[in-house]
Amino acid sequence: MDSGNSTVAAPGADSGSRRRVPRGEIQRQGILDGFERLLEEIPARDISVKDIADAAGIKRPNFYFYFESKDDVLGELVGRAWDDWARTIGSYYRRAGESHVAYFDRVFGLSYAAWLRREHVMVAGIQATGYDDKLRARWTALVADLNRHLSAQMGRDATAGLITPVSDDHGALAASLTDMIVMAFFKDRSLKPSEAESARMLSAIRAIWLGAWGVEGVA
C-alpha cells in the first residue's frame, strides 16, 4: 500500500519555488475527482469502490488508505460543494441597503447556481441522506447552520419593523422554507427541465419566501 509520504512537484512553478505535493494528497484528490466524474453517468448507489479506484487510477486497496467507504467520499464532496457555495454568497447577513429581494437572490440564487455546477454531487447527497447515517448527520448540520443564520436575520428585520413574518416561530419558519427550496432544487436537478421552467420555479420560490417573511410592497 502506498504510504502517501512521497512527493511530486506542483506544476506551473520553476524548480526553485515548486511546492512539493505529497503523493497521498494527489491520490486523495484523484479519488474525489474520479467519483464526481462517475456520478455524471452512474447513480451513487451503483458505483463500487473498484469503480472509484479505477477512475482515480489507483489500486482498490489504496482507496481505504484515504476513505472508509464510498459514502465517505460522497460526504466530503457534499461538504466541499456546500463550502464553495458559502464562500460565493459571502455572508448570511442581509447587507446594508440590500433589499429582501436582492437578499433572496444572493443567498438562494447563488445557491441554485452552485447546484447547477455540482448537480450530480448535490442530488446524490440528498439521496444518500435516506440510507447513510453519517451523511444524513452532516447534511442536517449544514442545513441547521443555514437556518440558524436565516432565523437570526428574520428576527433582526422583524424587530426593526422591516418585515412581518407569517409566524413568530422564526426558526421553524426558516427551516420549512429551506426544506421547500432544497426539495425544489433537488427535483429541478433530477428532472432537468428547460431553463424557462427552472426560471419559473425560482420565481415562485422567491414569491413564497418573500411572502412568508412578510416583506411589504411585494405582491
Coordinates of N, CA and C in Angstrom, one line a residue:
M1 N 0.8 -1.2 0.0 CA 0.0 0.0 0.0 C 0.9 1.2 0.0
D2 N 0.5 2.2 -0.8 CA 1.2 3.5 -0.9 C 1.1 4.2 0.4
S3 N 2.2 4.6 1.1 CA 2.1 5.3 2.4 C 1.7 6.7 2.2
G4 N 1.8 7.2 1.0 CA 1.4 8.6 0.8 C 2.5 9.6 1.2
N5 N 3.7 9.2 1.5 CA 4.7 10.1 2.0 C 5.6 10.7 0.9
S6 N 5.6 10.0 -0.3 CA 6.4 10.6 -1.4 C 5.8 11.8 -1.9
T7 N 6.6 12.7 -2.6 CA 6.0 13.9 -3.1 C 6.3 14.1 -4.6
V8 N 5.6 15.0 -5.2 CA 5.8 15.3 -6.6 C 5.8 16.9 -6.7
A9 N 6.4 17.4 -7.7 CA 6.5 18.9 -7.8 C 5.1 19.4 -8.3
A10 N 4.6 20.4 -7.7 CA 3.4 21.1 -8.2 C 3.7 21.7 -9.6
P11 N 2.8 21.6 -10.6 CA 3.1 22.2 -11.9 C 3.0 23.7 -11.8
G12 N 3.6 24.3 -12.9 CA 3.5 25.7 -13.1 C 4.4 26.6 -12.2
A13 N 5.5 26.0 -11.7 CA 6.4 26.8 -11.0 C 7.8 26.3 -11.3
D14 N 8.8 27.2 -11.2 CA 10.2 26.8 -11.5 C 10.7 25.9 -10.5
S15 N 11.8 25.3 -10.8 CA 12.4 24.3 -9.9 C 12.8 24.8 -8.5
G16 N 13.0 26.1 -8.4 CA 13.4 26.7 -7.2 C 12.3 27.1 -6.2
S17 N 11.0 27.1 -6.8 CA 9.9 27.5 -5.9 C 8.7 26.6 -6.0
R18 N 8.9 25.4 -6.5 CA 7.8 24.4 -6.6 C 7.4 23.9 -5.2
R19 N 6.1 23.8 -5.0 CA 5.7 23.2 -3.7 C 5.7 21.7 -3.9
R20 N 6.2 21.0 -3.0 CA 6.3 19.6 -3.0 C 5.0 19.0 -2.5
V21 N 4.2 18.5 -3.5 CA 2.8 18.0 -3.1 C 2.9 16.5 -2.7
P22 N 2.5 16.2 -1.6 CA 2.5 14.7 -1.2 C 1.7 13.9 -2.2
R23 N 2.3 12.8 -2.5 CA 1.6 11.9 -3.5 C 0.2 11.5 -2.9
G24 N 0.2 11.3 -1.6 CA -1.1 11.0 -1.0 C -2.2 12.0 -1.2
E25 N -1.8 13.3 -1.2 CA -2.7 14.4 -1.4 C -3.3 14.3 -2.9
I26 N -2.4 14.0 -3.8 CA -2.8 13.9 -5.2 C -3.8 12.7 -5.4
Q27 N -3.4 11.5 -4.7 CA -4.3 10.4 -4.9 C -5.6 10.6 -4.2
R28 N -5.6 11.3 -3.1 CA -6.9 11.5 -2.4 C -7.8 12.4 -3.2
Q29 N -7.2 13.5 -3.8 CA -8.0 14.3 -4.7 C -8.4 13.6 -5.9
G30 N -7.6 12.6 -6.4 CA -8.0 11.8 -7.6 C -9.2 11.0 -7.3
I31 N -9.3 10.5 -6.1 CA -10.5 9.7 -5.7 C -11.7 10.6 -5.7
L32 N -11.6 11.8 -5.1 CA -12.8 12.7 -5.1 C -13.2 13.1 -6.6
D33 N -12.2 13.4 -7.4 CA -12.5 13.8 -8.8 C -13.1 12.6 -9.5
G34 N -12.5 11.4 -9.3 CA -13.0 10.3 -10.1 C -14.4 9.9 -9.7
F35 N -14.7 10.0 -8.4 CA -16.1 9.7 -8.0 C -17.1 10.7 -8.6
E36 N -16.7 12.0 -8.6 CA -17.6 13.0 -9.1 C -17.8 12.8 -10.6
R37 N -16.8 12.4 -11.4 CA -16.9 12.1 -12.8 C -17.9 10.9 -13.0
L38 N -17.8 9.9 -12.1 CA -18.7 8.8 -12.3 C -20.1 9.1 -12.0
L39 N -20.3 10.1 -11.1 CA -21.7 10.5 -10.8 C -22.4 11.1 -12.0
E40 N -21.7 11.6 -12.9 CA -22.3 12.2 -14.1 C -22.9 11.1 -15.0
E41 N -22.5 9.8 -14.8 CA -23.0 8.7 -15.6 C -23.8 7.7 -14.9
I42 N -23.5 7.5 -13.6 CA -24.0 6.4 -12.8 C -24.5 6.9 -11.5
P43 N -25.7 6.4 -11.0 CA -26.2 6.7 -9.7 C -25.2 6.3 -8.6
A44 N -25.1 7.0 -7.5 CA -24.1 6.8 -6.5 C -24.2 5.4 -5.9
R45 N -25.5 4.9 -5.8 CA -25.6 3.5 -5.2 C -25.1 2.4 -6.1
D46 N -25.0 2.7 -7.4 CA -24.5 1.7 -8.3 C -23.0 1.8 -8.5
I47 N -22.3 2.7 -7.9 CA -20.9 2.9 -8.1 C -20.2 2.1 -7.0
S48 N -19.2 1.3 -7.4 CA -18.4 0.5 -6.4 C -17.1 1.1 -6.1
V49 N -16.5 0.7 -5.0 CA -15.2 1.2 -4.6 C -14.2 0.9 -5.8
K50 N -14.3 -0.3 -6.4 CA -13.4 -0.6 -7.5 C -13.6 0.4 -8.6
D51 N -14.9 0.8 -8.9 CA -15.1 1.8 -10.0 C -14.4 3.1 -9.6
I52 N -14.5 3.5 -8.4 CA -13.8 4.8 -8.0 C -12.3 4.6 -8.1
A53 N -11.8 3.5 -7.6 CA -10.3 3.3 -7.7 C -9.8 3.3 -9.1
D54 N -10.6 2.7 -10.0 CA -10.2 2.7 -11.4 C -10.2 4.1 -12.0
A55 N -11.3 4.8 -11.6 CA -11.4 6.2 -12.1 C -10.3 7.1 -11.6
A56 N -9.8 6.8 -10.4 CA -8.7 7.6 -9.8 C -7.3 7.1 -10.2
G57 N -7.3 5.9 -10.9 CA -6.0 5.4 -11.3 C -5.2 4.8 -10.2
I58 N -5.9 4.3 -9.2 CA -5.1 3.6 -8.1 C -5.7 2.2 -7.9
K59 N -4.9 1.4 -7.1 CA -5.4 0.1 -6.8 C -6.5 0.1 -5.7
R60 N -7.4 -0.8 -5.8 CA -8.5 -0.8 -4.9 C -8.1 -0.8 -3.4
P61 N -7.1 -1.5 -3.0 CA -6.7 -1.5 -1.5 C -6.3 -0.1 -1.1
N62 N -5.7 0.7 -2.1 CA -5.2 2.0 -1.7 C -6.3 3.0 -1.4
F63 N -7.5 2.7 -1.9 CA -8.7 3.5 -1.6 C -8.9 3.6 -0.1
Y64 N -8.7 2.5 0.6 CA -9.0 2.5 2.0 C -8.0 3.2 2.9
F65 N -6.9 3.6 2.2 CA -5.9 4.4 3.0 C -6.4 5.8 3.2
Y66 N -7.4 6.2 2.3 CA -7.9 7.6 2.4 C -9.3 7.7 2.9
F67 N -10.1 6.7 2.5 CA -11.6 6.7 2.9 C -12.0 5.4 3.4
E68 N -13.0 5.4 4.3 CA -13.5 4.1 4.8 C -14.5 3.5 3.8
S69 N -15.2 4.3 3.1 CA -16.3 3.8 2.2 C -16.5 4.9 1.1
K70 N -17.3 4.5 0.1 CA -17.6 5.4 -1.0 C -18.6 6.5 -0.4
D71 N -19.4 6.2 0.6 CA -20.2 7.2 1.2 C -19.4 8.3 1.9
D72 N -18.2 7.9 2.4 CA -17.4 8.9 3.0 C -16.9 9.9 1.9
V73 N -16.6 9.4 0.7 CA -16.2 10.2 -0.4 C -17.3 11.2 -0.8
L74 N -18.5 10.6 -0.9 CA -19.6 11.5 -1.2 C -19.9 12.5 -0.1
G75 N -19.7 12.2 1.1 CA -19.9 13.1 2.2 C -18.9 14.3 2.1
E76 N -17.7 14.0 1.8 CA -16.7 15.1 1.6 C -17.0 15.9 0.4
L77 N -17.5 15.3 -0.7 CA -17.8 16.1 -1.9 C -19.0 17.0 -1.6
V78 N -20.0 16.6 -0.9 CA -21.1 17.4 -0.5 C -20.6 18.6 0.4
G79 N -19.8 18.3 1.4 CA -19.2 19.3 2.2 C -18.5 20.4 1.5
R80 N -17.7 19.9 0.5 CA -16.9 20.9 -0.3 C -17.8 21.7 -1.2
A81 N -18.8 21.1 -1.8 CA -19.7 21.8 -2.6 C -20.4 22.9 -1.8
W82 N -20.8 22.5 -0.6 CA -21.5 23.5 0.3 C -20.6 24.6 0.7
D83 N -19.3 24.3 1.0 CA -18.3 25.3 1.4 C -18.1 26.3 0.2
D84 N -18.0 25.7 -1.0 CA -17.9 26.6 -2.2 C -19.0 27.6 -2.3
W85 N -20.2 27.1 -2.1 CA -21.4 27.9 -2.2 C -21.4 29.0 -1.1
A86 N -21.0 28.6 0.1 CA -21.0 29.6 1.2 C -19.9 30.7 1.0
R87 N -18.8 30.3 0.4 CA -17.8 31.3 0.1 C -18.3 32.2 -1.0
T88 N -19.1 31.7 -1.9 CA -19.7 32.5 -3.0 C -20.6 33.6 -2.5
I89 N -21.5 33.2 -1.6 CA -22.5 34.2 -1.1 C -21.9 35.2 -0.2
G90 N -20.8 34.8 0.5 CA -20.1 35.7 1.3 C -20.6 35.8 2.7
S91 N -21.9 36.0 2.9 CA -22.4 36.2 4.3 C -23.9 35.9 4.3
Y92 N -24.4 35.3 5.4 CA -25.8 35.1 5.5 C -26.5 36.4 6.0
Y93 N -25.8 37.4 6.4 CA -26.4 38.6 6.9 C -26.9 39.4 5.7
R94 N -28.0 40.1 5.9 CA -28.5 41.0 4.8 C -27.7 42.2 4.9
R95 N -27.1 42.6 3.8 CA -26.2 43.8 3.8 C -26.9 45.1 3.9
A96 N -26.2 46.1 4.3 CA -26.7 47.4 4.4 C -27.2 47.9 3.0
G97 N -28.5 48.3 3.0 CA -29.1 48.7 1.7 C -29.5 47.6 0.8
E98 N -29.3 46.4 1.2 CA -29.7 45.3 0.4 C -31.2 44.9 0.6
S99 N -32.0 45.0 -0.5 CA -33.4 44.7 -0.3 C -33.6 43.2 -0.1
H100 N -34.8 42.9 0.4 CA -35.1 41.5 0.7 C -35.1 40.6 -0.6
V101 N -35.5 41.2 -1.7 CA -35.5 40.6 -3.0 C -34.0 40.3 -3.4
A102 N -33.2 41.3 -3.2 CA -31.7 41.1 -3.5 C -31.1 40.1 -2.6
Y103 N -31.5 40.1 -1.3 CA -31.0 39.2 -0.3 C -31.4 37.7 -0.7
F104 N -32.6 37.5 -1.1 CA -33.0 36.2 -1.6 C -32.2 35.7 -2.8
D105 N -32.1 36.7 -3.7 CA -31.4 36.3 -5.0 C -29.9 36.0 -4.7
R106 N -29.3 36.7 -3.7 CA -27.9 36.4 -3.4 C -27.8 35.1 -2.7
V107 N -28.6 34.8 -1.7 CA -28.5 33.6 -0.9 C -28.9 32.4 -1.7
F108 N -30.1 32.5 -2.2 CA -30.7 31.3 -2.9 C -30.5 31.3 -4.4
G109 N -30.3 32.4 -5.0 CA -30.0 32.5 -6.4 C -28.6 31.9 -6.7
L110 N -27.7 32.3 -5.8 CA -26.3 31.7 -5.9 C -26.3 30.3 -5.4
S111 N -27.2 29.9 -4.5 CA -27.3 28.5 -4.1 C -27.7 27.7 -5.3
Y112 N -28.7 28.1 -6.1 CA -29.1 27.4 -7.3 C -28.0 27.3 -8.3
A113 N -27.2 28.4 -8.4 CA -26.1 28.3 -9.4 C -25.1 27.3 -8.9
A114 N -24.9 27.2 -7.6 CA -24.0 26.1 -7.1 C -24.5 24.7 -7.3
W115 N -25.8 24.6 -7.3 CA -26.4 23.3 -7.6 C -26.2 23.0 -9.1
L116 N -26.3 24.0 -9.9 CA -26.0 23.7 -11.4 C -24.6 23.3 -11.6
R117 N -23.6 23.9 -10.9 CA -22.2 23.5 -11.0 C -21.9 22.1 -10.5
R118 N -22.6 21.7 -9.4 CA -22.3 20.4 -8.8 C -23.5 19.6 -8.6
E119 N -24.4 19.6 -9.6 CA -25.7 19.0 -9.5 C -25.6 17.5 -9.2
H120 N -24.7 16.8 -9.8 CA -24.6 15.4 -9.6 C -24.2 15.1 -8.1
V121 N -23.3 15.9 -7.5 CA -23.0 15.7 -6.1 C -24.1 16.0 -5.2
M122 N -24.8 17.1 -5.5 CA -25.9 17.5 -4.6 C -27.1 16.6 -4.7
V123 N -27.5 16.1 -5.9 CA -28.6 15.2 -6.0 C -28.2 13.9 -5.3
A124 N -27.0 13.4 -5.5 CA -26.5 12.1 -4.9 C -26.5 12.3 -3.3
G125 N -26.1 13.5 -2.9 CA -26.0 13.7 -1.5 C -27.4 13.7 -0.8
I126 N -28.4 14.3 -1.4 CA -29.7 14.3 -0.9 C -30.2 12.8 -0.9
Q127 N -30.0 12.1 -1.9 CA -30.5 10.7 -2.0 C -29.8 9.9 -0.9
A128 N -28.6 10.1 -0.6 CA -27.8 9.3 0.4 C -28.3 9.6 1.8
T129 N -28.9 10.7 2.0 CA -29.4 11.0 3.4 C -30.5 10.0 3.8
G130 N -31.0 9.3 2.8 CA -32.0 8.3 3.1 C -31.5 7.0 3.6
Y131 N -30.2 6.7 3.4 CA -29.6 5.4 3.7 C -28.3 5.5 4.4
D132 N -27.7 6.7 4.5 CA -26.3 6.8 5.1 C -26.4 7.7 6.3
D133 N -26.2 7.2 7.5 CA -26.4 7.9 8.8 C -25.4 9.1 8.9
K134 N -24.1 8.8 8.5 CA -23.1 9.8 8.6 C -23.4 11.0 7.7
L135 N -23.8 10.7 6.4 CA -24.0 11.8 5.5 C -25.3 12.6 5.9
R136 N -26.3 11.8 6.4 CA -27.5 12.5 6.9 C -27.2 13.5 8.0
A137 N -26.3 13.0 8.9 CA -25.9 13.9 10.1 C -25.1 15.1 9.5
R138 N -24.3 14.9 8.6 CA -23.5 16.0 8.0 C -24.4 17.0 7.3
W139 N -25.3 16.5 6.5 CA -26.3 17.4 5.8 C -27.2 18.1 6.8
T140 N -27.6 17.4 7.8 CA -28.5 18.1 8.8 C -27.8 19.2 9.5
A141 N -26.5 19.0 9.8 CA -25.7 20.1 10.5 C -25.5 21.3 9.5
L142 N -25.3 21.0 8.3 CA -25.1 22.1 7.3 C -26.4 23.0 7.2
V143 N -27.5 22.3 7.0 CA -28.8 23.0 6.9 C -29.2 23.7 8.2
A144 N -28.9 23.1 9.3 CA -29.2 23.7 10.6 C -28.4 25.0 10.8
D145 N -27.2 25.0 10.3 CA -26.4 26.2 10.4 C -27.0 27.3 9.5
L146 N -27.4 27.0 8.3 CA -28.0 27.9 7.4 C -29.3 28.5 8.1
N147 N -30.1 27.6 8.6 CA -31.4 28.0 9.2 C -31.2 28.9 10.4
R148 N -30.2 28.6 11.2 CA -29.9 29.5 12.3 C -29.6 30.9 11.9
H149 N -28.8 31.1 10.8 CA -28.5 32.4 10.3 C -29.7 33.1 9.7
L150 N -30.5 32.4 9.0 CA -31.7 32.9 8.4 C -32.7 33.4 9.4
S151 N -32.9 32.5 10.5 CA -33.8 32.8 11.5 C -33.3 34.1 12.3
A152 N -32.0 34.2 12.5 CA -31.5 35.4 13.2 C -31.7 36.6 12.4
Q153 N -31.5 36.5 11.1 CA -31.8 37.7 10.2 C -33.2 38.1 10.2
M154 N -34.1 37.1 10.1 CA -35.5 37.3 10.2 C -35.9 38.0 11.5
G155 N -35.3 37.6 12.6 CA -35.6 38.2 13.9 C -35.1 39.7 13.9
R156 N -34.0 39.9 13.4 CA -33.4 41.3 13.4 C -34.3 42.2 12.5
D157 N -34.8 41.7 11.4 CA -35.6 42.5 10.5 C -37.0 42.8 11.1
A158 N -37.5 41.7 11.7 CA -38.8 41.8 12.4 C -38.8 42.8 13.5
T159 N -37.7 42.8 14.3 CA -37.6 43.7 15.4 C -37.4 45.1 15.0
A160 N -36.8 45.3 13.8 CA -36.6 46.6 13.2 C -37.9 47.1 12.5
G161 N -38.9 46.3 12.5 CA -40.2 46.7 11.8 C -40.1 46.7 10.3
L162 N -39.1 46.0 9.7 CA -39.0 46.0 8.3 C -39.8 44.9 7.6
I163 N -40.1 43.9 8.4 CA -40.9 42.7 7.9 C -41.9 42.3 8.9
T164 N -42.9 41.5 8.5 CA -43.9 40.9 9.4 C -44.0 39.5 9.0
P165 N -43.2 38.6 9.6 CA -43.2 37.2 9.2 C -44.6 36.6 9.5
V166 N -45.0 35.6 8.8 CA -46.3 34.9 8.9 C -46.3 34.1 10.2
S167 N -45.2 33.8 10.8 CA -45.1 33.1 12.1 C -44.1 33.8 13.0
D168 N -44.4 33.8 14.3 CA -43.5 34.3 15.3 C -42.4 33.3 15.6
D169 N -42.6 32.0 15.2 CA -41.6 31.0 15.3 C -40.6 31.1 14.2
H170 N -39.7 32.0 14.2 CA -38.8 32.2 13.1 C -37.9 31.0 12.8
G171 N -37.5 30.2 13.8 CA -36.7 29.1 13.5 C -37.5 28.0 12.7
A172 N -38.7 27.7 13.1 CA -39.5 26.8 12.3 C -39.8 27.3 10.9
L173 N -40.1 28.6 10.8 CA -40.4 29.1 9.5 C -39.2 29.1 8.6
A174 N -38.1 29.5 9.1 CA -36.9 29.4 8.2 C -36.6 28.0 7.8
A175 N -36.7 27.0 8.7 CA -36.5 25.6 8.4 C -37.4 25.1 7.3
S176 N -38.7 25.4 7.5 CA -39.7 25.0 6.5 C -39.4 25.5 5.1
L177 N -39.1 26.8 5.1 CA -38.8 27.4 3.8 C -37.5 26.8 3.1
T178 N -36.5 26.6 3.9 CA -35.3 25.9 3.4 C -35.6 24.5 2.9
D179 N -36.4 23.8 3.6 CA -36.7 22.4 3.2 C -37.4 22.5 1.8
M180 N -38.4 23.4 1.7 CA -39.1 23.6 0.4 C -38.1 23.9 -0.7
I181 N -37.2 24.8 -0.5 CA -36.2 25.2 -1.5 C -35.3 24.1 -1.9
V182 N -34.8 23.4 -0.9 CA -33.9 22.2 -1.2 C -34.6 21.2 -2.0
M183 N -35.8 20.9 -1.7 CA -36.6 19.8 -2.5 C -36.9 20.3 -3.9
A184 N -37.1 21.6 -4.0 CA -37.4 22.2 -5.3 C -36.1 22.1 -6.2
F185 N -35.0 22.4 -5.6 CA -33.7 22.3 -6.3 C -33.4 20.9 -6.7
F186 N -33.7 20.0 -5.7 CA -33.5 18.5 -6.0 C -34.3 18.0 -7.1
K187 N -35.6 18.4 -7.1 CA -36.5 18.0 -8.2 C -36.0 18.6 -9.6
D188 N -35.7 19.8 -9.5 CA -35.2 20.5 -10.7 C -34.0 19.9 -11.3
R189 N -33.0 19.6 -10.5 CA -31.7 19.0 -11.0 C -31.9 17.5 -11.3
S190 N -32.9 16.8 -10.7 CA -33.1 15.4 -11.0 C -33.8 15.3 -12.4
L191 N -34.8 16.2 -12.6 CA -35.6 16.1 -13.9 C -35.0 16.9 -15.0
K192 N -34.2 18.0 -14.7 CA -33.5 18.8 -15.6 C -34.5 19.4 -16.7
P193 N -35.5 20.2 -16.2 CA -36.4 20.8 -17.2 C -35.7 21.9 -18.0
S194 N -36.5 22.6 -18.8 CA -35.9 23.7 -19.6 C -35.5 24.8 -18.7
E195 N -34.7 25.7 -19.2 CA -34.2 26.8 -18.5 C -35.4 27.7 -18.1
A196 N -36.4 27.8 -19.0 CA -37.6 28.6 -18.7 C -38.4 28.0 -17.5
E197 N -38.5 26.7 -17.4 CA -39.2 26.1 -16.3 C -38.4 26.3 -15.0
S198 N -37.1 26.2 -15.1 CA -36.3 26.4 -13.9 C -36.5 27.8 -13.4
A199 N -36.5 28.8 -14.4 CA -36.7 30.2 -14.0 C -38.1 30.4 -13.3
R200 N -39.1 29.7 -13.8 CA -40.4 29.8 -13.2 C -40.4 29.3 -11.8
M201 N -39.7 28.2 -11.6 CA -39.5 27.6 -10.2 C -38.9 28.6 -9.3
L202 N -37.8 29.2 -9.7 CA -37.1 30.2 -8.9 C -38.0 31.4 -8.6
S203 N -38.7 31.8 -9.6 CA -39.6 33.0 -9.4 C -40.7 32.6 -8.3
A204 N -41.3 31.4 -8.4 CA -42.3 31.0 -7.5 C -41.8 30.9 -6.1
I205 N -40.6 30.3 -6.0 CA -40.0 30.2 -4.6 C -39.7 31.6 -4.0
R206 N -39.2 32.5 -4.8 CA -38.9 33.8 -4.3 C -40.2 34.4 -3.8
A207 N -41.3 34.3 -4.5 CA -42.6 34.9 -4.1 C -43.1 34.3 -2.8
I208 N -42.9 33.0 -2.7 CA -43.3 32.3 -1.4 C -42.5 32.7 -0.3
W209 N -41.2 32.8 -0.5 CA -40.2 33.2 0.5 C -40.4 34.6 1.0
L210 N -40.6 35.5 0.1 CA -40.8 36.9 0.5 C -42.2 37.1 1.2
G211 N -43.2 36.3 0.7 CA -44.5 36.4 1.4 C -44.4 35.9 2.8
A212 N -43.7 34.8 3.0 CA -43.6 34.2 4.3 C -42.8 35.1 5.3
W213 N -41.8 35.8 4.7 CA -41.0 36.7 5.5 C -41.9 38.0 5.9
G214 N -42.9 38.2 5.1 CA -43.8 39.4 5.3 C -43.1 40.7 4.9
V215 N -42.6 40.6 3.7 CA -41.9 41.8 3.1 C -43.0 42.7 2.5
E216 N -43.1 43.9 2.9 CA -44.1 44.8 2.4 C -43.8 45.2 0.9
G217 N -44.9 45.5 0.2 CA -44.8 46.0 -1.1 C -44.4 45.0 -2.2
V218 N -44.4 43.7 -1.8 CA -44.1 42.6 -2.8 C -45.3 41.8 -3.0
A219 N -45.8 41.8 -4.2 CA -47.1 41.0 -4.5 C -46.8 39.5 -4.5

